[in-house]
Amino acid sequence: MTTPKSHESVQGAAGFALGGFLANVDARRAAIEVRAFDTSEDANRAIDQGELPNGSVFVVDSEGIVGMVVIICPAALTEERGSFPHLPRPGRDYMDGDYMDSVVVAEREARARGFLLRDEDAQDRIRSMRRLRNESAARIGTRLDAARIVRAHEVREGDLILADYPETEAGASRDAEFFDTAYTARPSAPCGECRECHTDQFSIADVPDGRVRYVVLDFDPTDGCDIWLRNAPVLIVPADVTGPGNADWTTALSRLMVAVAYLNEHAPPTAEGQAAAALRIRTDLRRIDRQYGTARP
């Protein structure tokens, strides 16, 4: 049998020790409790009652807050903090690093949701948002290649509506205006009775062919009909891609839109990237114009 050389034995021992150390770190972090709450008041109440142990992590999705319990007190690690205090120094350095594992778990939860961390600088935030954008796009199952432009009258039940394309001056390209929240289509004809149907813009009840010229992509008992010109271009993701009740897909899309909105403001695409996106839009618009004609009602 060949006797291993001394440096090979040392390297092997070091590698084995490192593997064991990383396994221990992963095990410690996996054991940290993460609890989600509807409101910060609910989280505070649970902490006051001792339901969350020292070092556990709490998440309040509705308020964009992620924090941890320090002994018996809550501390927010996100920029948003609600009624919780921030730590007096960076989380990873707090108490000489005693809460490092909890901070890492909390940071992971925050980044997965697109929440801004207080200790991150501008470049760290951009990197986090890019990672969230890419991971969310991968979870969706496409890099939004499934999104396509259709006419409003082509939208089907369950399609996810992402953006519209407002009219521009003749010859100018249209840019997508993404909605703050994507919504699921429930197409129908205008009801002719709600407030929206009687606005000066539509006056559907007074137009003989109003129910033909327009389509409704959603209806809200308070706001009324979501009215579109039937030939208006709409950016959608088809229902057969999203799948009915696919909560994971919807969550991924929501987080993708958070990341894209942040990056558009703080790290906008290059001129080349914008030109490529505009070309894709123009190509899609030409396609539907050829298929359905360019006439506007």
mmCIF file of C-alpha atoms in Angstrom:
data_model
loop_
_atom_site.group_PDB
_atom_site.id
_atom_site.type_symbol
_atom_site.label_atom_id
_atom_site.label_comp_id
_atom_site.label_asym_id
_atom_site.label_seq_id
_atom_site.Cartn_x
_atom_site.Cartn_y
_atom_site.Cartn_z
ATOM 1 C CA MET A 1 0.000 0.000 0.000
ATOM 2 C CA THR A 2 1.258 3.474 -0.912
ATOM 3 C CA THR A 3 1.807 5.765 2.058
ATOM 4 C CA PRO A 4 0.247 9.188 1.434
ATOM 5 C CA LYS A 5 2.611 12.125 1.349
ATOM 6 C CA SER A 6 2.597 14.393 4.355
ATOM 7 C CA HIS A 7 1.180 17.451 2.541
ATOM 8 C CA GLU A 8 -1.587 15.317 1.017
ATOM 9 C CA SER A 9 -2.532 14.054 4.460
ATOM 10 C CA VAL A 10 -2.593 17.594 5.845
ATOM 11 C CA GLN A 11 -4.739 18.844 2.956
ATOM 12 C CA GLY A 12 -7.085 15.914 3.335
ATOM 13 C CA ALA A 13 -7.430 16.507 7.055
ATOM 14 C CA ALA A 14 -8.054 20.226 6.495
ATOM 15 C CA GLY A 15 -10.706 19.493 3.874
ATOM 16 C CA PHE A 16 -12.404 16.997 6.175
ATOM 17 C CA ALA A 17 -12.388 19.491 9.047
ATOM 18 C CA LEU A 18 -13.791 22.251 6.842
ATOM 19 C CA GLY A 19 -16.577 19.980 5.640
ATOM 20 C CA GLY A 20 -17.495 19.160 9.219
ATOM 21 C CA PHE A 21 -17.455 22.836 10.206
ATOM 22 C CA LEU A 22 -19.773 23.807 7.306
ATOM 23 C CA ALA A 23 -22.121 20.953 8.138
ATOM 24 C CA ASN A 24 -22.327 22.162 11.750
ATOM 25 C CA VAL A 25 -23.031 25.736 10.609
ATOM 26 C CA ASP A 26 -25.791 24.557 8.262
ATOM 27 C CA ALA A 27 -27.322 22.434 11.022
ATOM 28 C CA ARG A 28 -27.335 25.343 13.481
ATOM 29 C CA ARG A 29 -28.976 27.680 10.970
ATOM 30 C CA ALA A 30 -31.539 25.088 9.931
ATOM 31 C CA ALA A 31 -32.562 24.747 13.591
ATOM 32 C CA ILE A 32 -33.373 28.450 13.964
ATOM 33 C CA GLU A 33 -37.117 29.000 14.200
ATOM 34 C CA VAL A 34 -38.682 31.294 11.590
ATOM 35 C CA ARG A 35 -42.214 32.497 12.291
ATOM 36 C CA ALA A 36 -44.461 34.552 9.986
ATOM 37 C CA PHE A 37 -47.073 36.976 11.346
ATOM 38 C CA ASP A 38 -49.889 38.939 9.761
ATOM 39 C CA THR A 39 -48.990 42.182 11.556
ATOM 40 C CA SER A 40 -46.186 43.583 13.681
ATOM 41 C CA GLU A 41 -48.625 43.738 16.587
ATOM 42 C CA ASP A 42 -49.092 39.955 16.348
ATOM 43 C CA ALA A 43 -45.321 39.449 16.325
ATOM 44 C CA ASN A 44 -44.855 41.752 19.318
ATOM 45 C CA ARG A 45 -47.549 39.934 21.255
ATOM 46 C CA ALA A 46 -45.965 36.538 20.606
ATOM 47 C CA ILE A 47 -42.540 37.798 21.664
ATOM 48 C CA ASP A 48 -43.953 39.408 24.820
ATOM 49 C CA GLN A 49 -45.587 36.100 25.706
ATOM 50 C CA GLY A 50 -42.327 34.220 25.268
ATOM 51 C CA GLU A 51 -43.467 32.201 22.255
ATOM 52 C CA LEU A 52 -40.309 32.968 20.274
ATOM 53 C CA PRO A 53 -36.999 31.866 21.788
ATOM 54 C CA ASN A 54 -33.791 33.850 21.818
ATOM 55 C CA GLY A 55 -32.288 34.026 18.327
ATOM 56 C CA SER A 56 -35.483 33.128 16.471
ATOM 57 C CA VAL A 57 -36.521 35.057 13.366
ATOM 58 C CA PHE A 58 -39.855 36.742 12.703
ATOM 59 C CA VAL A 59 -41.330 37.905 9.384
ATOM 60 C CA VAL A 60 -44.174 40.369 8.760
ATOM 61 C CA ASP A 61 -44.804 40.174 5.017
ATOM 62 C CA SER A 62 -47.536 42.800 4.982
ATOM 63 C CA GLU A 63 -45.141 45.425 6.401
ATOM 64 C CA GLY A 64 -41.876 44.360 4.758
ATOM 65 C CA ILE A 65 -40.258 43.533 8.116
ATOM 66 C CA VAL A 66 -37.827 40.779 9.080
ATOM 67 C CA GLY A 67 -36.179 40.727 12.486
ATOM 68 C CA MET A 68 -34.904 38.518 15.264
ATOM 69 C CA VAL A 69 -35.343 38.063 18.995
ATOM 70 C CA VAL A 70 -32.419 39.228 21.130
ATOM 71 C CA ILE A 71 -32.866 37.478 24.480
ATOM 72 C CA ILE A 72 -36.503 38.606 24.947
ATOM 73 C CA CYS A 73 -36.599 41.742 22.781
ATOM 74 C CA PRO A 74 -37.378 42.121 19.066
ATOM 75 C CA ALA A 75 -35.050 43.907 16.664
ATOM 76 C CA ALA A 76 -35.683 44.644 12.993
ATOM 77 C CA LEU A 77 -32.945 43.940 10.457
ATOM 78 C CA THR A 78 -34.822 45.354 7.461
ATOM 79 C CA GLU A 79 -35.031 49.007 6.478
ATOM 80 C CA GLU A 80 -38.722 48.846 7.347
ATOM 81 C CA ARG A 81 -39.057 48.333 11.085
ATOM 82 C CA GLY A 82 -42.578 49.302 12.133
ATOM 83 C CA SER A 83 -42.619 49.579 15.914
ATOM 84 C CA PHE A 84 -39.459 47.472 16.344
ATOM 85 C CA PRO A 85 -36.085 49.074 17.089
ATOM 86 C CA HIS A 86 -33.019 48.602 14.917
ATOM 87 C CA LEU A 87 -29.847 47.173 16.409
ATOM 88 C CA PRO A 88 -27.284 49.796 17.504
ATOM 89 C CA ARG A 89 -24.653 48.253 15.182
ATOM 90 C CA PRO A 90 -24.561 45.911 12.147
ATOM 91 C CA GLY A 91 -26.274 42.634 12.907
ATOM 92 C CA ARG A 92 -23.320 40.412 12.075
ATOM 93 C CA ASP A 93 -21.139 42.317 14.549
ATOM 94 C CA TYR A 94 -23.733 42.576 17.308
ATOM 95 C CA MET A 95 -22.679 40.984 20.623
ATOM 96 C CA ASP A 96 -19.323 40.006 19.079
ATOM 97 C CA GLY A 97 -21.059 37.914 16.455
ATOM 98 C CA ASP A 98 -23.100 35.798 18.888
ATOM 99 C CA TYR A 99 -26.188 36.258 16.677
ATOM 100 C CA MET A 100 -24.435 35.636 13.358
ATOM 101 C CA ASP A 101 -26.483 32.537 12.508
ATOM 102 C CA SER A 102 -29.780 34.292 13.247
ATOM 103 C CA VAL A 103 -28.742 37.318 11.203
ATOM 104 C CA VAL A 104 -27.814 35.138 8.216
ATOM 105 C CA VAL A 105 -31.172 33.340 8.364
ATOM 106 C CA ALA A 106 -33.032 36.662 8.694
ATOM 107 C CA GLU A 107 -31.104 38.140 5.760
ATOM 108 C CA ARG A 108 -31.993 35.100 3.661
ATOM 109 C CA GLU A 109 -35.690 35.522 4.468
ATOM 110 C CA ALA A 110 -35.582 39.246 3.666
ATOM 111 C CA ARG A 111 -33.744 38.847 0.368
ATOM 112 C CA ALA A 112 -36.112 36.094 -0.735
ATOM 113 C CA ARG A 113 -38.958 38.607 -0.412
ATOM 114 C CA GLY A 114 -37.233 41.638 -1.868
ATOM 115 C CA PHE A 115 -37.141 43.474 1.470
ATOM 116 C CA LEU A 116 -34.300 45.981 1.848
ATOM 117 C CA LEU A 117 -31.840 45.206 4.630
ATOM 118 C CA ARG A 118 -30.656 48.076 6.802
ATOM 119 C CA ASP A 119 -27.021 46.916 6.812
ATOM 120 C CA GLU A 120 -26.716 46.594 3.032
ATOM 121 C CA ASP A 121 -25.154 49.377 0.991
ATOM 122 C CA ALA A 122 -26.441 50.424 -2.433
ATOM 123 C CA GLN A 123 -24.363 47.913 -4.400
ATOM 124 C CA ASP A 124 -25.272 45.042 -2.056
ATOM 125 C CA ARG A 125 -28.939 45.884 -2.519
ATOM 126 C CA ILE A 126 -28.602 45.892 -6.295
ATOM 127 C CA ARG A 127 -26.852 42.513 -6.200
ATOM 128 C CA SER A 128 -29.570 41.138 -3.911
ATOM 129 C CA MET A 129 -32.307 42.370 -6.228
ATOM 130 C CA ARG A 130 -30.592 40.915 -9.273
ATOM 131 C CA ARG A 131 -30.346 37.576 -7.518
ATOM 132 C CA LEU A 132 -34.026 37.779 -6.516
ATOM 133 C CA ARG A 133 -34.977 38.672 -10.104
ATOM 134 C CA ASN A 134 -33.094 35.702 -11.529
ATOM 135 C CA GLU A 135 -34.263 33.229 -8.875
ATOM 136 C CA SER A 136 -37.895 34.332 -9.192
ATOM 137 C CA ALA A 137 -37.750 34.096 -12.984
ATOM 138 C CA ALA A 138 -36.351 30.583 -12.666
ATOM 139 C CA ARG A 139 -39.154 29.602 -10.266
ATOM 140 C CA ILE A 140 -41.712 30.880 -12.728
ATOM 141 C CA GLY A 141 -40.288 28.369 -15.176
ATOM 142 C CA THR A 142 -39.425 30.915 -17.833
ATOM 143 C CA ARG A 143 -37.498 34.148 -17.984
ATOM 144 C CA LEU A 144 -40.849 35.742 -18.745
ATOM 145 C CA ASP A 145 -40.608 34.343 -22.261
ATOM 146 C CA ALA A 146 -44.155 33.139 -21.663
ATOM 147 C CA ALA A 147 -45.336 36.746 -21.410
ATOM 148 C CA ARG A 148 -46.806 37.939 -24.675
ATOM 149 C CA ILE A 149 -48.768 40.808 -26.104
ATOM 150 C CA VAL A 150 -52.331 40.136 -27.212
ATOM 151 C CA ARG A 151 -55.360 42.241 -28.012
ATOM 152 C CA ALA A 152 -57.708 42.873 -25.114
ATOM 153 C CA HIS A 153 -60.439 40.785 -26.733
ATOM 154 C CA GLU A 154 -58.000 37.828 -26.863
ATOM 155 C CA VAL A 155 -57.509 37.772 -23.092
ATOM 156 C CA ARG A 156 -58.942 34.611 -21.557
ATOM 157 C CA GLU A 157 -60.211 33.661 -18.122
ATOM 158 C CA GLY A 158 -57.257 33.161 -15.772
ATOM 159 C CA ASP A 159 -54.663 35.027 -17.846
ATOM 160 C CA LEU A 160 -52.391 37.193 -15.720
ATOM 161 C CA ILE A 161 -52.414 40.864 -16.802
ATOM 162 C CA LEU A 162 -49.046 42.575 -16.385
ATOM 163 C CA ALA A 163 -49.072 45.837 -18.350
ATOM 164 C CA ASP A 164 -50.757 48.025 -20.925
ATOM 165 C CA TYR A 165 -49.287 50.061 -23.791
ATOM 166 C CA PRO A 166 -50.601 53.640 -23.751
ATOM 167 C CA GLU A 167 -51.106 55.382 -27.095
ATOM 168 C CA THR A 168 -48.210 57.538 -28.291
ATOM 169 C CA GLU A 169 -47.673 60.038 -31.066
ATOM 170 C CA ALA A 170 -47.814 58.618 -34.563
ATOM 171 C CA GLY A 171 -44.668 56.681 -35.375
ATOM 172 C CA ALA A 172 -43.405 56.522 -31.781
ATOM 173 C CA SER A 173 -42.888 53.133 -30.181
ATOM 174 C CA ARG A 174 -45.068 52.169 -27.246
ATOM 175 C CA ASP A 175 -43.551 51.292 -23.899
ATOM 176 C CA ALA A 176 -45.116 48.883 -21.468
ATOM 177 C CA GLU A 177 -46.535 50.439 -18.297
ATOM 178 C CA PHE A 178 -46.464 47.685 -15.707
ATOM 179 C CA PHE A 179 -49.213 47.648 -13.119
ATOM 180 C CA ASP A 180 -48.176 47.812 -9.459
ATOM 181 C CA THR A 181 -49.910 44.484 -8.963
ATOM 182 C CA ALA A 182 -50.568 41.948 -11.689
ATOM 183 C CA TYR A 183 -54.149 40.703 -11.686
ATOM 184 C CA THR A 184 -56.067 37.738 -13.010
ATOM 185 C CA ALA A 185 -58.422 38.325 -15.916
ATOM 186 C CA ARG A 186 -62.148 37.668 -15.679
ATOM 187 C CA PRO A 187 -63.301 38.849 -19.115
ATOM 188 C CA SER A 188 -66.873 39.926 -19.750
ATOM 189 C CA ALA A 189 -68.927 42.515 -21.591
ATOM 190 C CA PRO A 190 -69.407 45.959 -19.976
ATOM 191 C CA CYS A 191 -72.257 45.900 -17.489
ATOM 192 C CA GLY A 192 -73.520 49.313 -18.669
ATOM 193 C CA GLU A 193 -74.574 50.258 -15.152
ATOM 194 C CA CYS A 194 -71.451 50.934 -13.072
ATOM 195 C CA ARG A 195 -69.665 54.255 -12.617
ATOM 196 C CA GLU A 196 -66.901 53.338 -15.088
ATOM 197 C CA CYS A 197 -69.432 52.567 -17.802
ATOM 198 C CA HIS A 198 -70.820 56.110 -17.440
ATOM 199 C CA THR A 199 -67.577 58.112 -17.449
ATOM 200 C CA ASP A 200 -66.933 60.637 -20.205
ATOM 201 C CA GLN A 201 -64.180 58.391 -21.531
ATOM 202 C CA PHE A 202 -66.493 55.493 -22.233
ATOM 203 C CA SER A 203 -70.191 56.438 -21.845
ATOM 204 C CA ILE A 204 -70.971 52.897 -22.865
ATOM 205 C CA ALA A 205 -74.633 53.216 -22.084
ATOM 206 C CA ASP A 206 -74.916 56.080 -24.606
ATOM 207 C CA VAL A 207 -72.941 54.439 -27.444
ATOM 208 C CA PRO A 208 -74.971 52.090 -29.645
ATOM 209 C CA ASP A 209 -72.076 49.713 -30.212
ATOM 210 C CA GLY A 210 -70.438 50.323 -26.826
ATOM 211 C CA ARG A 211 -70.620 46.707 -25.817
ATOM 212 C CA VAL A 212 -68.880 45.744 -29.060
ATOM 213 C CA ARG A 213 -66.164 48.418 -29.004
ATOM 214 C CA TYR A 214 -65.034 47.592 -25.468
ATOM 215 C CA VAL A 215 -64.247 44.560 -23.327
ATOM 216 C CA VAL A 216 -64.009 44.207 -19.567
ATOM 217 C CA LEU A 217 -61.040 42.301 -18.162
ATOM 218 C CA ASP A 218 -62.085 42.388 -14.525
ATOM 219 C CA PHE A 219 -64.939 43.617 -12.360
ATOM 220 C CA ASP A 220 -64.848 45.049 -8.855
ATOM 221 C CA PRO A 221 -68.070 45.680 -6.910
ATOM 222 C CA THR A 222 -66.712 49.042 -5.734
ATOM 223 C CA ASP A 223 -64.782 50.322 -8.741
ATOM 224 C CA GLY A 224 -66.913 48.707 -11.429
ATOM 225 C CA CYS A 225 -65.741 47.467 -14.829
ATOM 226 C CA ASP A 226 -62.092 47.368 -15.882
ATOM 227 C CA ILE A 227 -62.774 48.623 -19.413
ATOM 228 C CA TRP A 228 -60.417 48.283 -22.383
ATOM 229 C CA LEU A 229 -60.747 49.050 -26.077
ATOM 230 C CA ARG A 230 -61.126 45.611 -27.586
ATOM 231 C CA ASN A 231 -58.054 46.028 -29.860
ATOM 232 C CA ALA A 232 -55.780 47.543 -27.192
ATOM 233 C CA PRO A 233 -52.509 45.629 -26.687
ATOM 234 C CA VAL A 234 -52.132 43.914 -23.308
ATOM 235 C CA LEU A 235 -49.090 42.152 -21.846
ATOM 236 C CA ILE A 236 -50.199 38.878 -20.278
ATOM 237 C CA VAL A 237 -48.953 35.533 -19.073
ATOM 238 C CA PRO A 238 -51.422 32.905 -20.313
ATOM 239 C CA ALA A 239 -53.449 30.946 -17.803
ATOM 240 C CA ASP A 240 -52.042 27.632 -19.018
ATOM 241 C CA VAL A 241 -48.601 28.835 -17.880
ATOM 242 C CA THR A 242 -49.574 30.209 -14.486
ATOM 243 C CA GLY A 243 -51.903 27.348 -13.690
ATOM 244 C CA PRO A 244 -55.085 27.766 -11.641
ATOM 245 C CA GLY A 245 -54.370 28.489 -8.013
ATOM 246 C CA ASN A 246 -50.598 28.200 -8.461
ATOM 247 C CA ALA A 247 -49.616 30.123 -5.331
ATOM 248 C CA ASP A 248 -45.904 29.484 -5.764
ATOM 249 C CA TRP A 249 -45.989 30.883 -9.304
ATOM 250 C CA THR A 250 -47.921 33.954 -8.182
ATOM 251 C CA THR A 251 -45.525 34.559 -5.282
ATOM 252 C CA ALA A 252 -42.537 34.259 -7.616
ATOM 253 C CA LEU A 253 -44.088 36.713 -10.047
ATOM 254 C CA SER A 254 -44.826 39.195 -7.265
ATOM 255 C CA ARG A 255 -41.227 39.047 -6.066
ATOM 256 C CA LEU A 256 -39.936 39.298 -9.619
ATOM 257 C CA MET A 257 -41.905 42.511 -10.128
ATOM 258 C CA VAL A 258 -40.530 43.936 -6.848
ATOM 259 C CA ALA A 259 -36.984 43.232 -8.011
ATOM 260 C CA VAL A 260 -37.547 44.583 -11.519
ATOM 261 C CA ALA A 261 -39.131 47.785 -10.192
ATOM 262 C CA TYR A 262 -36.192 48.356 -7.819
ATOM 263 C CA LEU A 263 -33.595 47.675 -10.498
ATOM 264 C CA ASN A 264 -35.343 49.903 -13.017
ATOM 265 C CA GLU A 265 -35.018 52.778 -10.550
ATOM 266 C CA HIS A 266 -31.597 52.101 -9.033
ATOM 267 C CA ALA A 267 -29.756 50.138 -11.744
ATOM 268 C CA PRO A 268 -31.599 50.827 -15.010
ATOM 269 C CA PRO A 269 -30.782 48.660 -18.028
ATOM 270 C CA THR A 270 -28.200 49.830 -20.512
ATOM 271 C CA ALA A 271 -29.177 51.586 -23.710
ATOM 272 C CA GLU A 272 -28.496 48.322 -25.549
ATOM 273 C CA GLY A 273 -30.800 46.410 -23.212
ATOM 274 C CA GLN A 274 -33.550 48.994 -23.594
ATOM 275 C CA ALA A 275 -33.195 48.875 -27.378
ATOM 276 C CA ALA A 276 -33.482 45.085 -27.373
ATOM 277 C CA ALA A 277 -36.605 45.234 -25.192
ATOM 278 C CA ALA A 278 -38.145 47.914 -27.440
ATOM 279 C CA LEU A 279 -37.432 45.760 -30.491
ATOM 280 C CA ARG A 280 -39.230 42.796 -28.899
ATOM 281 C CA ILE A 281 -42.230 45.007 -28.158
ATOM 282 C CA ARG A 282 -42.333 46.422 -31.683
ATOM 283 C CA THR A 283 -42.064 42.916 -33.133
ATOM 284 C CA ASP A 284 -44.988 41.695 -31.045
ATOM 285 C CA LEU A 285 -47.079 44.745 -31.909
ATOM 286 C CA ARG A 286 -46.407 44.237 -35.612
ATOM 287 C CA ARG A 287 -47.412 40.596 -35.266
ATOM 288 C CA ILE A 288 -50.779 41.353 -33.722
ATOM 289 C CA ASP A 289 -51.331 44.235 -36.131
ATOM 290 C CA ARG A 290 -50.806 41.889 -39.071
ATOM 291 C CA GLN A 291 -53.103 39.318 -37.516
ATOM 292 C CA TYR A 292 -55.941 41.590 -36.427
ATOM 293 C CA GLY A 293 -55.459 44.807 -38.362
ATOM 294 C CA THR A 294 -54.407 48.212 -37.127
ATOM 295 C CA ALA A 295 -57.806 49.851 -37.028
ATOM 296 C CA ARG A 296 -58.741 51.323 -33.669
ATOM 297 C CA PRO A 297 -62.396 51.350 -32.652
#
